[in-house]
XYZ file of C-alpha atoms in Angstrom:
641
model
C -68.246 -22.175 -2.540
C -68.008 -22.868 1.193
C -64.685 -22.858 3.014
C -64.445 -26.672 3.096
C -64.840 -26.935 -0.657
C -62.470 -24.031 -1.162
C -59.876 -25.783 1.004
C -60.245 -29.051 -0.892
C -59.839 -27.259 -4.211
C -56.671 -25.562 -2.968
C -55.288 -28.873 -1.711
C -55.907 -30.505 -5.092
C -53.908 -27.745 -6.810
C -51.041 -28.228 -4.383
C -51.014 -32.021 -4.458
C -50.680 -32.037 -8.243
C -47.193 -30.613 -7.650
C -46.075 -33.052 -4.971
C -42.282 -33.221 -5.423
C -42.124 -36.575 -3.635
C -44.873 -38.338 -5.592
C -44.034 -41.644 -7.234
C -44.509 -40.277 -10.749
C -42.167 -37.368 -10.057
C -39.508 -39.614 -8.589
C -39.816 -42.048 -11.502
C -39.448 -39.222 -14.010
C -36.349 -37.916 -12.318
C -35.996 -34.523 -10.681
C -34.054 -33.033 -13.610
C -36.950 -33.632 -15.984
C -39.558 -32.402 -13.550
C -41.593 -29.439 -14.845
C -41.223 -26.315 -12.794
C -43.818 -23.690 -11.963
C -41.351 -20.796 -12.062
C -39.347 -21.558 -15.160
C -39.167 -18.000 -16.419
C -40.904 -18.918 -19.647
C -44.441 -19.436 -20.901
C -47.720 -19.006 -19.033
C -47.443 -17.909 -15.394
C -51.076 -18.772 -14.661
C -50.237 -22.095 -13.023
C -47.625 -20.513 -10.752
C -50.081 -17.835 -9.680
C -52.726 -20.496 -9.137
C -50.327 -22.465 -6.936
C -49.456 -19.423 -4.829
C -53.149 -18.627 -4.335
C -53.747 -22.215 -3.311
C -50.949 -22.022 -0.724
C -52.450 -18.831 0.657
C -55.928 -20.401 0.781
C -54.646 -23.471 2.640
C -52.867 -21.353 5.214
C -55.948 -19.178 5.596
C -58.561 -21.958 5.755
C -56.814 -24.967 7.315
C -56.980 -25.066 11.102
C -53.516 -24.936 12.655
C -52.307 -28.270 13.970
C -50.206 -28.548 17.130
C -47.934 -30.929 15.251
C -47.364 -28.411 12.499
C -47.420 -25.064 14.222
C -43.885 -24.074 15.087
C -42.465 -27.269 13.598
C -39.169 -26.403 11.957
C -38.845 -29.503 9.776
C -40.681 -30.582 6.700
C -42.697 -33.733 7.310
C -42.474 -36.464 4.772
C -45.671 -36.595 2.747
C -45.650 -40.362 3.092
C -45.441 -40.425 6.884
C -48.327 -41.381 9.065
C -48.180 -38.046 10.834
C -48.587 -36.160 7.582
C -51.383 -38.408 6.361
C -53.455 -37.558 9.372
C -53.084 -33.809 9.112
C -55.268 -33.010 6.113
C -54.562 -29.383 5.230
C -51.337 -29.532 7.111
C -50.164 -32.339 4.804
C -50.876 -30.118 1.841
C -48.835 -27.376 3.513
C -45.901 -29.781 3.771
C -46.217 -30.679 0.095
C -46.475 -26.987 -0.786
C -43.363 -26.161 1.217
C -41.410 -28.979 -0.428
C -42.475 -27.748 -3.843
C -41.691 -24.104 -3.028
C -38.271 -25.081 -1.716
C -37.497 -26.827 -4.992
C -38.856 -23.894 -6.971
C -36.796 -21.439 -4.916
C -33.634 -23.423 -5.574
C -34.479 -23.719 -9.266
C -35.106 -19.997 -9.792
C -32.062 -18.982 -7.776
C -29.807 -21.350 -9.731
C -31.203 -21.183 -13.250
C -32.025 -17.483 -13.529
C -28.796 -16.072 -12.085
C -26.746 -13.866 -14.376
C -23.174 -14.806 -15.150
C -21.419 -12.062 -13.201
C -19.065 -10.106 -15.417
C -16.014 -9.530 -13.273
C -14.886 -6.902 -15.777
C -17.924 -4.856 -14.768
C -16.328 -4.497 -11.354
C -13.036 -3.156 -12.732
C -13.864 0.491 -12.188
C -14.619 -0.231 -8.543
C -10.904 -0.663 -7.896
C -10.341 3.090 -8.044
C -13.516 4.318 -6.355
C -13.236 5.765 -2.899
C -15.817 6.449 -0.293
C -17.882 9.586 -0.768
C -17.007 12.573 1.352
C -20.679 13.337 1.898
C -22.240 10.005 2.624
C -25.662 11.409 3.526
C -26.217 12.749 0.020
C -25.873 9.303 -1.493
C -28.359 7.465 0.671
C -31.677 6.440 -0.755
C -34.171 5.715 1.991
C -37.422 4.548 0.528
C -39.499 2.118 2.551
C -40.711 -1.126 1.051
C -44.373 -1.208 0.103
C -46.550 -2.984 2.637
C -47.672 -6.362 1.268
C -51.065 -7.511 2.425
C -51.439 -11.233 2.995
C -54.758 -11.286 1.237
C -53.109 -10.070 -1.946
C -51.582 -13.421 -2.858
C -50.151 -12.615 -6.248
C -48.432 -9.326 -5.385
C -45.572 -10.716 -3.315
C -43.037 -8.837 -5.389
C -40.642 -6.225 -4.069
C -39.775 -2.888 -5.590
C -36.135 -2.615 -6.672
C -35.857 0.656 -4.736
C -35.851 0.018 -1.055
C -34.586 1.127 2.325
C -31.274 -0.589 1.592
C -28.712 2.221 1.385
C -26.714 2.509 -1.814
C -23.559 4.605 -1.692
C -21.897 6.031 -4.764
C -18.755 4.078 -3.959
C -20.805 0.896 -4.130
C -21.742 -0.593 -7.471
C -24.666 -2.950 -7.036
C -25.011 -5.358 -9.924
C -28.218 -7.202 -10.707
C -27.561 -10.849 -9.938
C -30.962 -12.032 -11.238
C -33.662 -10.475 -13.442
C -36.340 -8.417 -11.708
C -39.071 -10.960 -12.386
C -36.942 -13.765 -10.900
C -36.334 -11.690 -7.748
C -40.075 -11.065 -7.484
C -40.698 -14.813 -7.759
C -38.103 -15.539 -5.081
C -39.672 -12.960 -2.794
C -43.124 -14.487 -3.373
C -41.825 -17.969 -2.534
C -39.792 -16.837 0.475
C -42.713 -14.931 1.964
C -44.949 -18.042 1.817
C -42.274 -20.288 3.323
C -41.477 -17.794 6.081
C -45.149 -17.317 6.926
C -45.551 -21.098 7.227
C -42.559 -21.366 9.567
C -40.122 -22.511 6.866
C -38.033 -19.373 6.677
C -34.987 -21.162 7.961
C -35.197 -23.854 5.285
C -35.610 -21.168 2.637
C -32.566 -19.306 3.965
C -30.525 -22.516 3.921
C -31.395 -23.110 0.277
C -30.478 -19.523 -0.519
C -27.080 -19.848 1.160
C -26.391 -23.238 -0.455
C -26.834 -21.693 -3.916
C -25.306 -18.235 -3.445
C -22.264 -19.224 -1.364
C -20.594 -21.148 -4.219
C -21.400 -18.242 -6.549
C -19.756 -15.759 -4.168
C -16.727 -18.006 -3.729
C -16.395 -18.314 -7.512
C -16.574 -14.533 -7.936
C -13.746 -14.007 -5.465
C -11.634 -16.636 -7.193
C -12.157 -14.829 -10.492
C -11.091 -11.608 -8.815
C -7.842 -13.314 -7.819
C -8.528 -13.878 -4.122
C -6.573 -16.972 -3.149
C -7.433 -19.398 -0.396
C -4.338 -18.942 1.773
C -3.979 -19.604 5.461
C -2.137 -17.190 7.732
C 0.776 -19.618 7.736
C 0.772 -19.790 3.932
C 0.954 -16.003 3.698
C 3.734 -15.662 6.240
C 5.880 -18.271 4.494
C 5.886 -16.376 1.192
C 8.851 -14.251 0.135
C 8.208 -10.547 0.474
C 8.630 -9.934 -3.267
C 5.814 -12.404 -3.901
C 3.678 -10.844 -1.170
C 4.127 -7.354 -2.630
C 2.479 -8.482 -5.850
C -0.255 -10.279 -3.935
C -0.972 -7.163 -1.866
C -1.427 -5.118 -5.028
C -3.825 -7.716 -6.410
C -5.616 -8.020 -3.066
C -6.305 -4.280 -2.901
C -7.937 -4.327 -6.346
C -9.829 -7.522 -5.558
C -11.016 -6.301 -2.138
C -12.504 -3.125 -3.598
C -14.382 -5.109 -6.211
C -15.415 -7.795 -3.722
C -16.777 -5.406 -1.102
C -18.277 -2.747 -3.355
C -19.472 -5.099 -6.047
C -19.880 -8.720 -4.991
C -20.831 -8.327 -1.317
C -22.939 -5.226 -1.917
C -24.857 -6.950 -4.714
C -25.396 -10.042 -2.591
C -26.615 -7.853 0.255
C -29.141 -6.154 -1.991
C -30.384 -9.418 -3.485
C -30.872 -10.937 -0.043
C -32.558 -7.749 1.135
C -35.034 -7.756 -1.743
C -35.946 -11.393 -1.108
C -35.976 -11.621 2.692
C -36.544 -8.110 4.024
C -39.061 -8.096 6.908
C -39.569 -11.854 6.673
C -39.246 -14.063 9.776
C -36.388 -16.414 8.953
C -36.427 -18.384 12.205
C -38.848 -21.284 12.483
C -41.538 -19.520 14.432
C -45.288 -19.374 14.547
C -47.124 -16.633 12.735
C -47.846 -15.017 16.085
C -44.112 -14.635 16.693
C -43.380 -13.252 13.240
C -43.239 -9.661 14.416
C -40.663 -10.516 17.053
C -38.559 -12.422 14.533
C -38.650 -9.555 12.055
C -37.573 -7.132 14.756
C -34.492 -9.231 15.479
C -33.228 -8.622 11.919
C -33.010 -12.319 11.115
C -33.678 -11.491 7.462
C -29.888 -10.859 7.207
C -29.112 -14.499 7.956
C -29.263 -15.707 4.320
C -26.871 -12.964 3.191
C -24.457 -13.649 6.034
C -24.432 -17.391 5.402
C -23.767 -16.770 1.702
C -20.836 -14.363 2.072
C -19.324 -14.867 5.519
C -16.838 -17.517 4.484
C -15.662 -15.461 1.500
C -15.421 -12.300 3.605
C -13.370 -14.032 6.296
C -11.100 -15.462 3.620
C -10.722 -12.037 2.000
C -9.859 -10.205 5.204
C -7.778 -13.111 6.473
C -5.050 -12.170 3.994
C -4.809 -8.655 5.433
C -4.806 -10.113 8.919
C -1.871 -12.378 8.063
C 0.101 -9.377 6.801
C -0.748 -7.366 9.920
C 0.704 -9.947 12.304
C 3.684 -10.960 10.180
C 7.344 -10.216 10.829
C 8.079 -6.503 10.744
C 10.908 -5.203 8.593
C 11.544 -1.817 6.934
C 10.951 -2.932 3.343
C 7.348 -3.820 4.193
C 6.309 -0.373 5.417
C 4.863 1.163 2.283
C 2.906 -1.847 1.082
C 1.457 -2.214 4.569
C 0.453 1.455 4.462
C -1.176 0.784 1.090
C -3.030 -2.108 2.675
C -4.028 0.019 5.668
C -5.266 2.840 3.429
C -7.212 0.468 1.196
C -8.895 -1.111 4.201
C -9.614 2.320 5.730
C -11.154 3.392 2.456
C -13.332 0.279 2.412
C -14.429 0.365 6.054
C -17.380 2.754 5.544
C -18.666 0.417 2.842
C -17.996 -2.647 4.994
C -19.933 -0.907 7.748
C -22.914 -0.213 5.510
C -22.938 -3.747 4.165
C -22.224 -5.690 7.352
C -22.389 -3.616 10.538
C -26.141 -2.917 10.437
C -26.802 -6.605 11.063
C -26.051 -8.413 14.294
C -25.438 -11.565 12.296
C -22.857 -9.860 10.042
C -21.400 -7.342 12.475
C -18.490 -9.613 13.352
C -17.126 -9.204 9.813
C -17.016 -5.426 10.220
C -15.473 -5.764 13.681
C -12.796 -8.052 12.258
C -11.976 -5.537 9.500
C -11.668 -2.728 12.073
C -9.353 -4.854 14.229
C -7.189 -5.729 11.228
C -6.839 -2.055 10.346
C -5.790 -1.359 13.923
C -3.156 -4.113 13.750
C -1.909 -2.739 10.420
C -1.536 0.672 12.084
C 0.457 -0.952 14.903
C 2.613 -2.685 12.299
C 3.326 0.648 10.586
C 4.432 2.231 13.873
C 6.542 -0.803 14.721
C 8.209 -0.877 11.306
C 9.117 2.820 11.482
C 10.759 2.164 14.837
C 12.548 -0.858 13.382
C 13.799 1.283 10.495
C 15.245 3.846 12.905
C 16.996 1.042 14.783
C 18.332 -0.423 11.535
C 19.935 2.932 10.635
C 21.264 3.146 14.170
C 22.777 -0.336 14.152
C 24.373 -0.243 10.692
C 28.023 -0.516 11.716
C 31.107 1.018 10.086
C 32.686 -1.817 8.129
C 34.572 -1.120 4.912
C 34.863 2.345 3.404
C 33.048 2.721 0.082
C 35.548 3.227 -2.771
C 36.174 6.762 -3.929
C 34.285 8.470 -1.123
C 31.037 8.321 -3.036
C 27.537 8.435 -1.569
C 27.147 5.493 0.797
C 24.400 2.953 -0.019
C 22.984 3.545 3.464
C 22.562 7.252 2.668
C 20.711 6.492 -0.541
C 18.527 3.925 1.183
C 17.665 6.110 4.149
C 16.907 9.230 2.111
C 14.889 7.392 -0.524
C 13.003 5.750 2.315
C 12.441 9.130 3.968
C 11.167 10.564 0.687
C 8.685 7.724 0.439
C 7.655 8.367 4.033
C 6.856 11.948 3.029
C 4.780 10.636 0.112
C 2.655 8.827 2.705
C 2.535 11.905 4.920
C -1.271 12.029 5.167
C -1.595 8.529 6.589
C 1.550 8.567 8.695
C 0.653 11.890 10.301
C -2.480 10.185 11.621
C -0.700 7.022 12.728
C 2.506 8.455 14.227
C 1.309 10.249 17.336
C 4.417 10.331 19.544
C 7.905 11.764 19.104
C 11.006 9.549 19.273
C 11.182 8.527 22.892
C 14.114 9.223 25.151
C 14.489 5.497 25.742
C 14.751 4.870 22.012
C 17.443 7.516 21.705
C 19.351 6.223 24.695
C 19.269 2.766 23.127
C 22.121 4.073 21.015
C 24.397 3.334 23.933
C 24.115 -0.322 23.045
C 24.990 0.203 19.391
C 28.386 -0.057 17.761
C 28.279 3.698 17.246
C 28.896 4.215 20.927
C 27.126 6.207 23.600
C 27.791 9.564 21.942
C 24.653 9.223 19.852
C 22.568 9.510 22.983
C 23.948 13.028 23.411
C 22.779 14.199 19.989
C 20.232 16.968 19.934
C 16.894 16.352 18.269
C 15.855 19.783 16.959
C 12.391 20.731 18.129
C 10.531 23.220 15.985
C 7.352 25.053 16.755
C 4.275 23.093 15.660
C 6.497 20.173 14.678
C 4.470 17.009 14.157
C 5.557 13.692 15.684
C 6.142 12.373 12.163
C 8.449 15.311 11.369
C 10.338 14.634 14.596
C 10.864 11.031 13.522
C 12.086 12.108 10.065
C 14.620 14.518 11.580
C 15.708 11.908 14.103
C 16.326 9.443 11.278
C 18.550 11.999 9.510
C 20.343 12.854 12.770
C 21.111 9.169 13.288
C 22.221 8.855 9.665
C 24.565 11.846 10.007
C 26.162 10.370 13.089
C 26.485 6.980 11.423
C 28.183 8.615 8.428
C 30.701 10.295 10.717
C 31.748 6.855 11.864
C 32.018 5.648 8.286
C 34.060 8.733 7.295
C 36.645 7.829 9.925
C 37.396 4.615 8.030
C 39.330 6.570 5.366
C 43.061 6.897 5.972
C 43.240 9.889 3.617
C 41.812 12.855 5.496
C 40.897 14.670 2.277
C 38.931 11.649 1.076
C 37.158 11.481 4.429
C 36.016 15.082 3.946
C 34.995 14.362 0.346
C 32.921 11.419 1.583
C 31.167 13.653 4.115
C 30.605 16.319 1.488
C 29.107 13.828 -0.980
C 26.746 12.322 1.554
C 25.534 15.535 3.166
C 25.021 17.033 -0.296
C 22.901 14.024 -1.214
C 20.825 14.423 1.965
C 20.252 18.133 1.307
C 19.184 17.595 -2.279
C 16.839 14.730 -1.431
C 15.159 17.022 1.075
C 14.912 19.865 -1.437
C 13.590 17.554 -4.152
C 10.568 16.621 -2.026
C 8.342 19.523 -0.922
C 6.652 17.312 1.671
C 9.972 16.150 3.084
C 11.276 19.717 3.091
C 8.219 20.955 4.956
C 8.726 18.332 7.659
C 12.475 18.824 7.977
C 12.083 22.598 8.035
C 14.325 25.438 6.841
C 16.293 25.691 10.080
C 17.455 22.096 10.010
C 18.084 22.305 6.272
C 20.358 25.325 6.878
C 22.214 23.282 9.482
C 22.743 20.509 6.926
C 23.846 22.998 4.264
C 26.349 24.473 6.714
C 27.707 21.006 7.394
C 28.154 20.457 3.657
C 30.033 23.763 3.315
C 32.371 22.833 6.158
C 33.117 19.440 4.587
C 33.811 21.009 1.179
C 36.104 23.622 2.737
C 37.958 20.983 4.743
C 38.449 18.868 1.626
C 39.988 21.749 -0.296
C 42.181 22.789 2.602
C 43.582 19.321 3.321
C 43.886 18.353 -0.328
C 45.216 21.526 -1.984
C 46.973 23.609 0.667
C 50.195 21.628 0.302
C 50.061 21.910 -3.493
C 49.336 25.631 -3.450
C 52.127 26.206 -0.931
C 54.548 24.969 -3.592
C 53.619 28.060 -5.614
C 54.557 30.579 -2.923
C 57.707 32.750 -2.995
C 58.813 31.967 0.511
C 62.084 30.054 0.650
C 63.179 30.905 -2.904
C 65.078 34.099 -2.182
C 68.644 34.390 -0.972
C 70.256 37.451 0.567
C 71.291 40.033 -1.976
C 69.553 41.912 -4.748
C 66.058 40.778 -5.557
C 66.658 40.108 -9.253
C 69.718 38.034 -8.607
C 68.603 36.648 -5.269
C 66.699 33.525 -6.500
C 68.039 30.176 -5.448
C 67.813 28.135 -8.624
C 68.271 24.906 -6.769
C 65.419 25.788 -4.424
C 63.304 26.856 -7.420
C 64.001 23.564 -9.199
C 63.020 21.635 -6.065
C 59.897 23.744 -5.786
C 58.824 22.880 -9.348
C 59.623 19.216 -8.739
C 57.587 19.229 -5.510
C 54.649 20.874 -7.266
C 54.768 18.407 -10.168
C 54.929 15.425 -7.847
C 52.148 16.682 -5.606
C 49.831 17.624 -8.452
C 50.469 14.422 -10.397
C 49.826 12.385 -7.255
C 46.594 14.309 -6.666
C 45.631 13.783 -10.304
C 46.330 10.078 -10.130
C 44.541 9.571 -6.809
C 41.631 11.973 -7.067
C 40.650 10.901 -10.573
C 39.721 7.653 -8.861
C 37.601 9.465 -6.300
C 33.970 9.879 -7.173
C 31.550 12.772 -6.919
C 28.412 11.246 -8.441
C 26.400 14.466 -8.662
C 27.274 16.073 -12.010
C 26.671 19.633 -10.897
C 28.609 19.240 -7.662
C 31.481 17.578 -9.533
C 31.696 20.466 -11.970
C 31.431 23.101 -9.241
C 34.221 21.395 -7.313
C 36.479 21.336 -10.388
C 35.782 25.003 -11.035
C 36.563 25.863 -7.437
C 39.877 23.990 -7.646
C 40.763 25.618 -10.974
C 39.957 29.082 -9.665
C 42.528 28.627 -6.914
C 45.105 26.547 -8.757
C 45.379 28.101 -12.233
C 45.891 31.763 -11.287
C 48.468 30.744 -8.691
C 50.300 28.536 -11.210
C 50.222 31.153 -13.976
C 51.594 33.784 -11.599
C 54.337 31.484 -10.318
C 55.243 30.413 -13.844
C 55.306 33.983 -15.053
C 57.648 35.084 -12.293
C 60.116 32.211 -12.323
C 60.046 30.236 -15.594
C 62.912 32.214 -17.174
C 65.172 31.111 -14.309
C 64.474 27.500 -15.232
C 64.478 27.891 -18.999
C 67.904 29.529 -18.915
C 69.284 26.471 -17.189
C 69.830 22.850 -18.167
C 66.979 20.446 -18.940
C 64.087 22.804 -18.201
C 61.619 20.078 -19.269
C 62.442 18.173 -16.112
C 61.012 20.985 -13.994
C 58.381 22.799 -16.010
C 56.251 19.854 -17.075
C 52.827 21.448 -17.360
C 51.212 24.458 -18.882
C 48.208 26.068 -17.224
C 46.066 24.463 -19.910
C 47.526 21.065 -19.031
C 46.488 21.572 -15.421
C 43.021 22.686 -16.442
C 42.584 19.559 -18.567
C 43.893 17.390 -15.797
C 41.479 18.843 -13.266
C 38.663 17.711 -15.536
C 39.712 14.122 -14.785
C 39.090 14.561 -11.089
C 36.231 12.784 -9.305
C 35.288 10.479 -12.186
C 35.913 7.336 -10.171
C 38.313 5.976 -12.804
C 41.999 6.107 -13.725
C 42.917 9.323 -15.597
C 42.958 9.266 -19.375
C 46.223 10.221 -21.119
C 46.523 13.854 -22.223
C 48.612 15.233 -25.034
C 49.889 18.091 -22.983
C 51.750 20.906 -24.652
C 55.121 21.454 -23.062
C 55.745 25.010 -22.082
C 59.493 24.941 -22.531
C 61.497 24.934 -25.695
């Protein structure tokens, strides 16, 4: 068969499948038979592909067709006069329809549950070991039926990425065969547009099923923080699945179909140049770019939102999740000029999140600094600010790995001198910030926060009119600080033993001052001084002075019992240790005093008015101290009678 006859035969095969013919239009596109229907005999599809190849090989190129980016209508005068070129237009129209049909009808219903395990995967430490670099087989143009692509390719697949088959292998091979013909004929761009028009809605649907909401930056910033916290948790899970599952799978599918194909509308002679410009990524980018921008837009909105201390840890979570994803985002997007902007955006968002973390830590320090003395907390218990600051500091230590990288400077002198403008007065600017050898900037910030808290608590302690209660308040709060540090190994390591010893010493001083101011007067009632009169020792006791001494002791102890039962030491162990310490001083002194002088009272009138308590009564009463409630009644045994 000569070339002319061969060309005519090929054109007849193609024209039988004219998508714009009257019979096809009359039948309706939905009922139109398709060459690549995934079922039955593939002989006709193979015959059609061979015919397309023959037409391209045998038909002389026409100036009107070569480089033309648009499909010509088969009914136009221009097409009618082009012979083989008209058949090419019909073939391209048919292949476009077939491409859309295969891409739509053969796609798997993506199981979002299959992506669930991606939410906990992290990037591999040794990325080079997980890269498969196998070149695509070279496809010869004179092998018309073998336009299929191996599923292993030069596309890199990391262990943190879970690529899911979006279509069956045979459907991907068909799509590759169609795309290669359209690209070779200068219709790569049309093919890419069809691809994006089908896959973009599928990608958008996958993200919706993962819980990614379409929220503007304004929408995000108007939400209450409690609502945003939950959305951040969901976003982190969804982002891992979206990047490592959805986007990675879309990237692979696009790669298998379009790799090394000229997507721009170019002549065959320019195909090599087009391939070199990596335009085969265009279909993938057009399919996922909108979803990717929407996904990362949420993180961007958080990064530029109002900074406040309660947001720190969720923003660190967001920063860490994005950092963990960036190597995957790089592998999926950064290798392509067309998609590189998505990776660049993700990197910029991470940088803004890091800035937000640093800004929030500074804001937290200022919040502790500015918290003014207002009303004393009842009972001298641990102040809510102390609990908040130390719990916050413990959480900071839990995020030590990230914060050590992000916090690169110590508290600045200007920040410390800013205390002069606070209600705490300029004295805070004179506080020393302990500097330890090899101390990290993060550790310096932690210690500075505690230094500021200590100073703030001194101002709050001064609100108490009762000096003993002021010391108890200091003791409670410093004890809480010390134990929060000891309870967290990471926090302890940053604070250091030297500063912890300083805090422990401050606690000891406060406890000693409490006991001195609270019990010295009571214990002085049990001393001998002032009871003796001149004369023999045995007969030299002033009974009136002794009666007054017992009355003074009873009044002072009962007042302490009434008042200090309402004081609160919330730590059970500290409360018990404090009671024991009081009893160890009080009970021996009382027993000794009672043993020496009770007979002087019992031999007189109404001894019950003076000796009201036994040592056991006092011991029971001490057990009421520091409960933060009125004392319970005791059935005390009277020691007289």
